Tab-separated table of C-alpha atoms and ligand atoms in Angstrom:
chain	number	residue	atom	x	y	z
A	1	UNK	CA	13.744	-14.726	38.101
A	2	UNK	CA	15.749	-15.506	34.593
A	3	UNK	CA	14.920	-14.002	31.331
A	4	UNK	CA	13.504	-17.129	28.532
A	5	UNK	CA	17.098	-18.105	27.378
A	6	UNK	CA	18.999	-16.215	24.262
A	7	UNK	CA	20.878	-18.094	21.660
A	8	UNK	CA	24.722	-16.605	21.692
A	9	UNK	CA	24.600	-16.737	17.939
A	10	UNK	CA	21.386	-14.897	18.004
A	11	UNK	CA	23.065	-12.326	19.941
A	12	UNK	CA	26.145	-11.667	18.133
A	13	UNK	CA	24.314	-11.565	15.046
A	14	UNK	CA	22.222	-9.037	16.358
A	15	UNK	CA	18.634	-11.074	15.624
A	16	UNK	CA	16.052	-8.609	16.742
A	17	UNK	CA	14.203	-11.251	18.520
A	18	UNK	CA	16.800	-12.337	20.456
A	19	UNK	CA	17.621	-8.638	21.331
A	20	UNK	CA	14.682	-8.145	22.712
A	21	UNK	CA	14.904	-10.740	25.041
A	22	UNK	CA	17.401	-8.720	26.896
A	23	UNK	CA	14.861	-6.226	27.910
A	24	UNK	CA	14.656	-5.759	32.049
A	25	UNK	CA	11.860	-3.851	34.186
A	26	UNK	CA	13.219	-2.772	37.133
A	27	UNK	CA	10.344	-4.136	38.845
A	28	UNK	CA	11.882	-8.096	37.967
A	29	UNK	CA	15.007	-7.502	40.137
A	30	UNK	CA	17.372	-9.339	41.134
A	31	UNK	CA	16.804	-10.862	37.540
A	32	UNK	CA	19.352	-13.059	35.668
A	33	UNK	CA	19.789	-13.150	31.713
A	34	UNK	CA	20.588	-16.932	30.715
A	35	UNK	CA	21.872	-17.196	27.746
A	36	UNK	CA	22.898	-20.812	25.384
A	37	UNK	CA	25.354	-21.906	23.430
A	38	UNK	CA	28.124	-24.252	22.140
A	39	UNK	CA	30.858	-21.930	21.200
A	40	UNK	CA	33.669	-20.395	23.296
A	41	UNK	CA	33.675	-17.090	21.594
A	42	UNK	CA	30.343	-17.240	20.606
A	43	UNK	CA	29.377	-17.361	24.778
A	44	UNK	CA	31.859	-14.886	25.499
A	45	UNK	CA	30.565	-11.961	22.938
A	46	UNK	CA	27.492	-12.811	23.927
A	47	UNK	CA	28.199	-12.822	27.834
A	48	UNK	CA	29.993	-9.152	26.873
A	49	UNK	CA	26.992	-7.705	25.002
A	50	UNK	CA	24.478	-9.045	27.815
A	51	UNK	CA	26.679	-7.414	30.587
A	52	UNK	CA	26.352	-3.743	29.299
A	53	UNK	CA	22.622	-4.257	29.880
A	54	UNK	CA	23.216	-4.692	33.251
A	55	UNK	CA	21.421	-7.648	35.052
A	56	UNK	CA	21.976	-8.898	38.473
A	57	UNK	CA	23.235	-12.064	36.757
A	58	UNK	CA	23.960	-13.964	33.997
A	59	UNK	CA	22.806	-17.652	33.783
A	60	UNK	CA	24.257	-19.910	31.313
A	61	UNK	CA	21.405	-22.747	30.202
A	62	UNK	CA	23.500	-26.258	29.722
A	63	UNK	CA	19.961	-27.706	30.707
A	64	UNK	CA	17.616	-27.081	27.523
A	65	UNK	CA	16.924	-30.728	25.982
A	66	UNK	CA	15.233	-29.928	22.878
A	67	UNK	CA	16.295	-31.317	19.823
A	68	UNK	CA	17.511	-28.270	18.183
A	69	UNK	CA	19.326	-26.789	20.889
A	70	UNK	CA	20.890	-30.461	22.564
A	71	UNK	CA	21.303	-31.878	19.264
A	72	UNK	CA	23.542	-29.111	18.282
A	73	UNK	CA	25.957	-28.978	20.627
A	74	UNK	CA	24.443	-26.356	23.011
A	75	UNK	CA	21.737	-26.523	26.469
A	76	UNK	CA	21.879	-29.936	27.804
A	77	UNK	CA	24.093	-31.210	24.651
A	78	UNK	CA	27.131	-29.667	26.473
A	79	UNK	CA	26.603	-32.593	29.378
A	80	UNK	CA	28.059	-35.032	26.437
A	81	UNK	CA	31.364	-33.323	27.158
A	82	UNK	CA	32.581	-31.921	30.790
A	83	UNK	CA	35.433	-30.532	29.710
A	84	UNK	CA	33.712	-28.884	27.107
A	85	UNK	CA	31.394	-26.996	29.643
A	86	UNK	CA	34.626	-26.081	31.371
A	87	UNK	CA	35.616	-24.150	29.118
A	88	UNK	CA	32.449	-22.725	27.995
A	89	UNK	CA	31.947	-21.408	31.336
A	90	UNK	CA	35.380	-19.977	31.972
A	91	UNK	CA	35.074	-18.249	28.572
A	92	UNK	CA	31.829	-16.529	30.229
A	93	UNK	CA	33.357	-15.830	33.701
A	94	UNK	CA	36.325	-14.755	31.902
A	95	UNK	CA	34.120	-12.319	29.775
A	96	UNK	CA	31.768	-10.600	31.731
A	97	UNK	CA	31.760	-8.421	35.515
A	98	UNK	CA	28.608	-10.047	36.544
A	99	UNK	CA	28.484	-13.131	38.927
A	100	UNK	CA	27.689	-16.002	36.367
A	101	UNK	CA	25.455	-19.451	37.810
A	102	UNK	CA	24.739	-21.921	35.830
A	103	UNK	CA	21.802	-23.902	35.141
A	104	UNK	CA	21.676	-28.056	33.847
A	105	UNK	CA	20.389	-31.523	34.455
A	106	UNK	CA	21.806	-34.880	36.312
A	107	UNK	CA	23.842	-36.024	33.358
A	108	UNK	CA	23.204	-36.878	29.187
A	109	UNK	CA	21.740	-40.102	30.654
A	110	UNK	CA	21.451	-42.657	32.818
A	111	UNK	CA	24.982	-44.251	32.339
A	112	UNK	CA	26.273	-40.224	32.644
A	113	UNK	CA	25.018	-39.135	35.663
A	114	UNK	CA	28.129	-36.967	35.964
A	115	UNK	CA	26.756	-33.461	37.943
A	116	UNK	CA	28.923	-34.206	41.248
A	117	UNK	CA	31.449	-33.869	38.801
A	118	UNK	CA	30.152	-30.640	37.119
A	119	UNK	CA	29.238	-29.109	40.397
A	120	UNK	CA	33.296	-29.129	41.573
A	121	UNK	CA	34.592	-28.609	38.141
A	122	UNK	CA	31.953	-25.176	37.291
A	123	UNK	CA	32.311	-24.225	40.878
A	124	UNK	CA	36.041	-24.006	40.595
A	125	UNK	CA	36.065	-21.800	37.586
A	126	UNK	CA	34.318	-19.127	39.303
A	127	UNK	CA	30.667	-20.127	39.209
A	128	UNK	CA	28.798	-18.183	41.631
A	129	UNK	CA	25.773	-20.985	41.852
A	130	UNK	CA	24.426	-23.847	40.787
A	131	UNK	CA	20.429	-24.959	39.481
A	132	UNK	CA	20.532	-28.466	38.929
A	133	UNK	CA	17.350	-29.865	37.231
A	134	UNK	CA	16.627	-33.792	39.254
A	135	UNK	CA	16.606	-35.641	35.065
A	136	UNK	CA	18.791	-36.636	32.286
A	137	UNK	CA	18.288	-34.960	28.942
A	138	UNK	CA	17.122	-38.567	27.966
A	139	UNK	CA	14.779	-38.065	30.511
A	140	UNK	CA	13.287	-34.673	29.238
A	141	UNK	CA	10.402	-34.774	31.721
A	142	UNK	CA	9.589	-38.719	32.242
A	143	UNK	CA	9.222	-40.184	35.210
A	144	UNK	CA	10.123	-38.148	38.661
A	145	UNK	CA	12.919	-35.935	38.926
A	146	UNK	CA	15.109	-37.399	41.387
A	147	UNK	CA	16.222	-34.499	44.166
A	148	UNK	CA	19.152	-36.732	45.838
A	149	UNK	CA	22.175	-36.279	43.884
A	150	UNK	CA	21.053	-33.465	44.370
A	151	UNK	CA	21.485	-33.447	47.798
A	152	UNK	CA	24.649	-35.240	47.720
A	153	UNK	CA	26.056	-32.154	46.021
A	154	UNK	CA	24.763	-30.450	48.681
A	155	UNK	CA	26.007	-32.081	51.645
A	156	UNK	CA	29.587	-32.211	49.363
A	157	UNK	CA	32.462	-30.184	51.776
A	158	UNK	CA	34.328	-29.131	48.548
A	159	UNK	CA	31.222	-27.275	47.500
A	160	UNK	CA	30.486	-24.068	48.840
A	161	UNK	CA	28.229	-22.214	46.446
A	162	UNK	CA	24.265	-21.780	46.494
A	163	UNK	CA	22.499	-25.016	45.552
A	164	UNK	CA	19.004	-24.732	44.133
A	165	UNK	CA	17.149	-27.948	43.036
A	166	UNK	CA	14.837	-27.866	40.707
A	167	UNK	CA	12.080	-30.879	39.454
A	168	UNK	CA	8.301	-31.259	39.964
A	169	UNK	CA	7.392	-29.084	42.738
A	170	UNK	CA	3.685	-28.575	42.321
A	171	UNK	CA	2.526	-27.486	46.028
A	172	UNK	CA	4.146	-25.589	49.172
A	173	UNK	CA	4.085	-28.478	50.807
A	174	UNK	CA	6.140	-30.355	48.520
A	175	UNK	CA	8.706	-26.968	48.544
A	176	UNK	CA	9.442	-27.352	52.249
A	177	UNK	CA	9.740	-31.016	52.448
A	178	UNK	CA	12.347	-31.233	49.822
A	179	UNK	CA	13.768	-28.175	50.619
A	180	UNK	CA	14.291	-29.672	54.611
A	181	UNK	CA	14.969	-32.753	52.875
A	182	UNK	CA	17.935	-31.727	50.578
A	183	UNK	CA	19.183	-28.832	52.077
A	184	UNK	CA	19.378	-26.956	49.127
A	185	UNK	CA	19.621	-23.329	49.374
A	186	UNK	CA	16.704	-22.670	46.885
A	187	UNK	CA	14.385	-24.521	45.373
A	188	UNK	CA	13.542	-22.920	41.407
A	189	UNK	CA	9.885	-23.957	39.834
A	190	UNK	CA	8.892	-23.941	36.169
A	191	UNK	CA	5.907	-25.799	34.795
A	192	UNK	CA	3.700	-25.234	38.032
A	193	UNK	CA	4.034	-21.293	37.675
A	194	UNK	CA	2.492	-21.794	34.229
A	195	UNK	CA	-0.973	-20.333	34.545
A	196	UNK	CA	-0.806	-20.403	38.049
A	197	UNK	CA	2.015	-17.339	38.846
A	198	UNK	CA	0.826	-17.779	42.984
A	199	UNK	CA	2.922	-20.123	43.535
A	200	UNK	CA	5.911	-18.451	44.359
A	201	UNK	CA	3.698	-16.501	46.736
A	202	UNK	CA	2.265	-19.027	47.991
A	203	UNK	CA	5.714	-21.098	48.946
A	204	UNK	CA	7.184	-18.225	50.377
A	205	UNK	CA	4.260	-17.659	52.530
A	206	UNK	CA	3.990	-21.627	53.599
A	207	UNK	CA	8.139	-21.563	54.604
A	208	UNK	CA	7.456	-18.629	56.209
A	209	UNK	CA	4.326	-19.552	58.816
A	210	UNK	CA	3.482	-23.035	57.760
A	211	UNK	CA	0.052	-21.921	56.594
A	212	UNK	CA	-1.596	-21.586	53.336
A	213	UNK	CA	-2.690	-18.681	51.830
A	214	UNK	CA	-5.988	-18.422	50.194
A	215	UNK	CA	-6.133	-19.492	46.795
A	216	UNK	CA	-6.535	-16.657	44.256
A	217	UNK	CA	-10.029	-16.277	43.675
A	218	UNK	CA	-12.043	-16.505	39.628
A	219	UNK	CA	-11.738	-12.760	39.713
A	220	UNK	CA	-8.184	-12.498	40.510
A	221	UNK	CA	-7.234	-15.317	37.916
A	222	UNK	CA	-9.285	-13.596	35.387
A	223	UNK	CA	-7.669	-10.142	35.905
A	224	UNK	CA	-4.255	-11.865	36.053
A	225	UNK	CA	-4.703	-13.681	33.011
A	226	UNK	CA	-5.788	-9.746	31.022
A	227	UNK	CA	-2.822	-8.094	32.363
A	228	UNK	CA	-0.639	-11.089	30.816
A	229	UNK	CA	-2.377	-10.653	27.787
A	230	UNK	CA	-2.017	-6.608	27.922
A	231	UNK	CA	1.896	-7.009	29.128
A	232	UNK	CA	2.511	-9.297	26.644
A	233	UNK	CA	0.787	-7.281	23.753
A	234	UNK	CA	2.623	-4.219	25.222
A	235	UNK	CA	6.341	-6.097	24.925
A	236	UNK	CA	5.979	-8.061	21.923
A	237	UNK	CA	2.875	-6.179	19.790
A	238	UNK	CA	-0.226	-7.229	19.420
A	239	UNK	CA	-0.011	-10.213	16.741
A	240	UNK	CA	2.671	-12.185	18.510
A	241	UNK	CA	1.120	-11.253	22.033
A	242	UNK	CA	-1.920	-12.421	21.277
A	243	UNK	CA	-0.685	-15.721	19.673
A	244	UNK	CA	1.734	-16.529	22.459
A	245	UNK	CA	-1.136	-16.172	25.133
A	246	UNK	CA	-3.382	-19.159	23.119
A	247	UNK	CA	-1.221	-21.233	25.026
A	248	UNK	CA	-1.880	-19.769	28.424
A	249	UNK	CA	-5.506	-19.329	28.625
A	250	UNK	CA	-5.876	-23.060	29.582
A	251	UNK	CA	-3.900	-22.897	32.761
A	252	UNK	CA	-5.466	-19.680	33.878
A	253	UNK	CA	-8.906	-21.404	33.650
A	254	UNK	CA	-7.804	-24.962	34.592
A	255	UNK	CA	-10.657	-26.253	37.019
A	256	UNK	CA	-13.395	-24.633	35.768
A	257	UNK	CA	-16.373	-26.717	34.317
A	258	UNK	CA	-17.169	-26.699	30.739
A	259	UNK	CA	-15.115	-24.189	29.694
A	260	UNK	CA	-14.082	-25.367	26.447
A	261	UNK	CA	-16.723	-23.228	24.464
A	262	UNK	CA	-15.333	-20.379	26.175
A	263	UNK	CA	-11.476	-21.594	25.863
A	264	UNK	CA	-12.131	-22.126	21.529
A	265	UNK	CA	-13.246	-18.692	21.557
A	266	UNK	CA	-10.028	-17.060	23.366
A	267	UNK	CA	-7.416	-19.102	21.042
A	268	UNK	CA	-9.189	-17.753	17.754
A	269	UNK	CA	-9.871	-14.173	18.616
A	270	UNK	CA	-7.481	-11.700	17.347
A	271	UNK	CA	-7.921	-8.289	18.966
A	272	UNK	CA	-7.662	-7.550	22.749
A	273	UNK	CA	-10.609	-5.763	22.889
A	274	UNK	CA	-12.336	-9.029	21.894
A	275	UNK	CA	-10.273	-11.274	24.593
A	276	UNK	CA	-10.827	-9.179	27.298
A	277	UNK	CA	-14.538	-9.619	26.788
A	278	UNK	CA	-14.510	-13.262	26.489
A	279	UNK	CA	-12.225	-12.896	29.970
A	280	UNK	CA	-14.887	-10.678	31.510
A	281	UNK	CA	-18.135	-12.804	30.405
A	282	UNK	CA	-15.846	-15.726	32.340
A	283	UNK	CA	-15.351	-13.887	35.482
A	284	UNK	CA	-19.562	-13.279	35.456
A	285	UNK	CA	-20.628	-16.978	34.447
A	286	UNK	CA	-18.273	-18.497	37.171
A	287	UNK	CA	-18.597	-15.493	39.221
A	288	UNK	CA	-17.598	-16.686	43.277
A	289	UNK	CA	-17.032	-20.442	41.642
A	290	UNK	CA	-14.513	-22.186	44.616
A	291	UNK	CA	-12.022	-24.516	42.841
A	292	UNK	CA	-11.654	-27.748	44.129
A	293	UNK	CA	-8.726	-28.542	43.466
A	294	UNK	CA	-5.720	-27.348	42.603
A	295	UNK	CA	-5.364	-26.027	39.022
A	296	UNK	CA	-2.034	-27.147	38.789
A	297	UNK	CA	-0.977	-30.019	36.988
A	298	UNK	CA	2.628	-30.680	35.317
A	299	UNK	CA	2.707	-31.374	31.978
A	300	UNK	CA	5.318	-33.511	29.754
A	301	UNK	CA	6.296	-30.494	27.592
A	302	UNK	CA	8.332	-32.244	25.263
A	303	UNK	CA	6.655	-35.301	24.824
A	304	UNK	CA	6.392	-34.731	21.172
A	305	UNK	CA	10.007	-34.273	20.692
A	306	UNK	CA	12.066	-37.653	20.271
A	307	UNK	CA	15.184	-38.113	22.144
B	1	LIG	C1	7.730	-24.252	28.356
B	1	LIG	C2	9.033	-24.369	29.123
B	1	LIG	C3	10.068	-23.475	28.840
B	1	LIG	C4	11.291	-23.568	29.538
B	1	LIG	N1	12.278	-22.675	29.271
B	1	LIG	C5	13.439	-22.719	29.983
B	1	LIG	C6	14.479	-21.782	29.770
B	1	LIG	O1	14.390	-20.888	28.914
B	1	LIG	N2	15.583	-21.884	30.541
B	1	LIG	C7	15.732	-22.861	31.502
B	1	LIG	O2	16.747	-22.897	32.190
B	1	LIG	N3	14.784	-23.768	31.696
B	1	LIG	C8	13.649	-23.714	30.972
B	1	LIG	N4	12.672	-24.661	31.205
B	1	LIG	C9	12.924	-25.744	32.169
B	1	LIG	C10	12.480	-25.360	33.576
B	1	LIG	O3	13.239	-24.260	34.041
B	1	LIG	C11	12.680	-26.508	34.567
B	1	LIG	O4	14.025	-26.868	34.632
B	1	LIG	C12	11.867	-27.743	34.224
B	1	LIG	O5	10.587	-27.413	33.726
B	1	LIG	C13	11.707	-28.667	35.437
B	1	LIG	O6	11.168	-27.979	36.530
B	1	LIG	P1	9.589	-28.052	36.886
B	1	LIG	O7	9.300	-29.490	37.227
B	1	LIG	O8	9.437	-27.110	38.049
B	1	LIG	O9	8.862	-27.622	35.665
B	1	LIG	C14	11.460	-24.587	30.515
B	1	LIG	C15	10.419	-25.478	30.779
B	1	LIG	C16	9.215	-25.385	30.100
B	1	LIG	C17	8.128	-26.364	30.408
């Protein structure tokens, strides 16, 4: 598990917001802090300031392909130049006493697909491992990640670090047959643990016996969904927890029929008291509903913002 990632900049200049991202619960361990940036000595503070909280890790995001990150230099912006990311990772090995991995895509684009590249050059300035997201930044999240240069890093002698792939695993059955596929030594998930956290659960389980679990009942969704909403009230007080979980609410309840009146009313109420009612008056008109299908469904994030 990583922390969201923290701006360098933000860091240094001691932005409350970005601060608080550094927060751990013991409970999250092994847990990595990833932090972003385009700056030698920008990374390097920042990798010294995130050591003396004292992660397992620390992660440095040259994956992010947002405009306002890529575009400026930083996330998947630092693909545009290798040597670049060289030195922006030595600057961070060089800089902190944690083991540092690194997380980014194929390439800038399709005429760059330049990670076998990356993988020997990070590796041999002291990268501990290596999450390689299966697009382009061009890409952002069309068409299907593609696992096998991937794999080809993988099955490369000169590398001998972890390999995790990451890219559009939705199901456990789609975890263990790119995972025999590939090889890779871990496979990391994003969009499909939005709203639906059993998935990691639910993967380890299928490696592990090569049978499903049960899927999480209404109840259990329900609950999960309040304690989000409670955690995330707790963390980040009750105005910005509140309006962060609008975007959740969806997922949690993804599958169930005609639930838009009930959906409306979650993203406009503004105490928890109010939510939690809403989330209660769910779990009794649905009460012992069996979904069926599977709730999740991998949405084009970015789709809005133009490459
Ligand atoms: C809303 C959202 C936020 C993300 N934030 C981060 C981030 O902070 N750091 C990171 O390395 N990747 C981030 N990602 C990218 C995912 O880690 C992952 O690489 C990508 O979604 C592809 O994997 P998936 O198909 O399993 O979603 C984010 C993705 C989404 C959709």
């Amino acid at each position: 598990m990583y922390t969201e990632f923290i701006s360098s900049e933000g860091l240094i200049r001691n932005a409350i917001k970005s601060r608080k991202k550094l927060d751990i619960f013991d409970y999250e361990r092994p847990v990595g802090i990833q932090i972003f940036g385009g700056d030698e000595e920008s990374l390097s503070l920042a990798a010294k300031i995130v050591d003396v909280t004292n992660p397992d890790l620390l992660d440095i995001n040259f994956g992010c392909p947002v405009k306002k990150v890529a575009l400026k230099g930083a996330g998947a912006g630092v693909l545009k130049d290798i040597d670049l990311m060289v030195r922006l990772t030595k600057a961070v090995v060089d800089s902190s006493s944690l083991p540092v991995t690194v997380k980014t895509r194929l390439g800038w684009d399709d005429a760059t697909k330049n990670i076998e590249e990356v993988a020997e050059r990070l590796q041999d300035v002291g990268i501990k491992a290596l999450a390689i997201h299966g697009r382009t930044r061009t890409q952002m999240y069309k068409g299907e990640a593609d696992w096998t240069l991937i794999g080809k890093i993988k099955s490369n002698s000169r590398i001998h670090i972890p390999i995790f792939g990451n890219g559009d695993i939705d199901s456990p059955e789609k975890a263990l047959e790119y995972k025999n596929r590939y090889g890779v030594d871990g496979i990391m998930i994003g969009r499909a643990a939005i709203g639906y956290p059993w998935i990691f659960k639910e993967i380890k389980h299928y490696l592990k016996t090569n049978a499903h679990l049960p899927a999480p009942t209404l109840e259990e969704r329900v609950e999960v969904a309040k304690t989000h909403l409670h955690k995330s009230v707790a963390w980040k007080g009750p105005i910005v927890g509140i309006y962060e979980m609008r975007r959740h609410y969806a997922n949690y309840l993804k599958g169930l029929p005609n639930i838009k009146e009930y959906r409306q009313k979650l993203v406009t109420l503004s105490t928890v008291a109010e939510i939690d009612e809403v989330l209660d008056d769910v779990a009794l008109a649905y009460s012992g509903y069996e979904f069926l299908k599977s709730p999740i469904e991998l949405v084009n994030y970015h789709e809005k913002c133009p490459v």
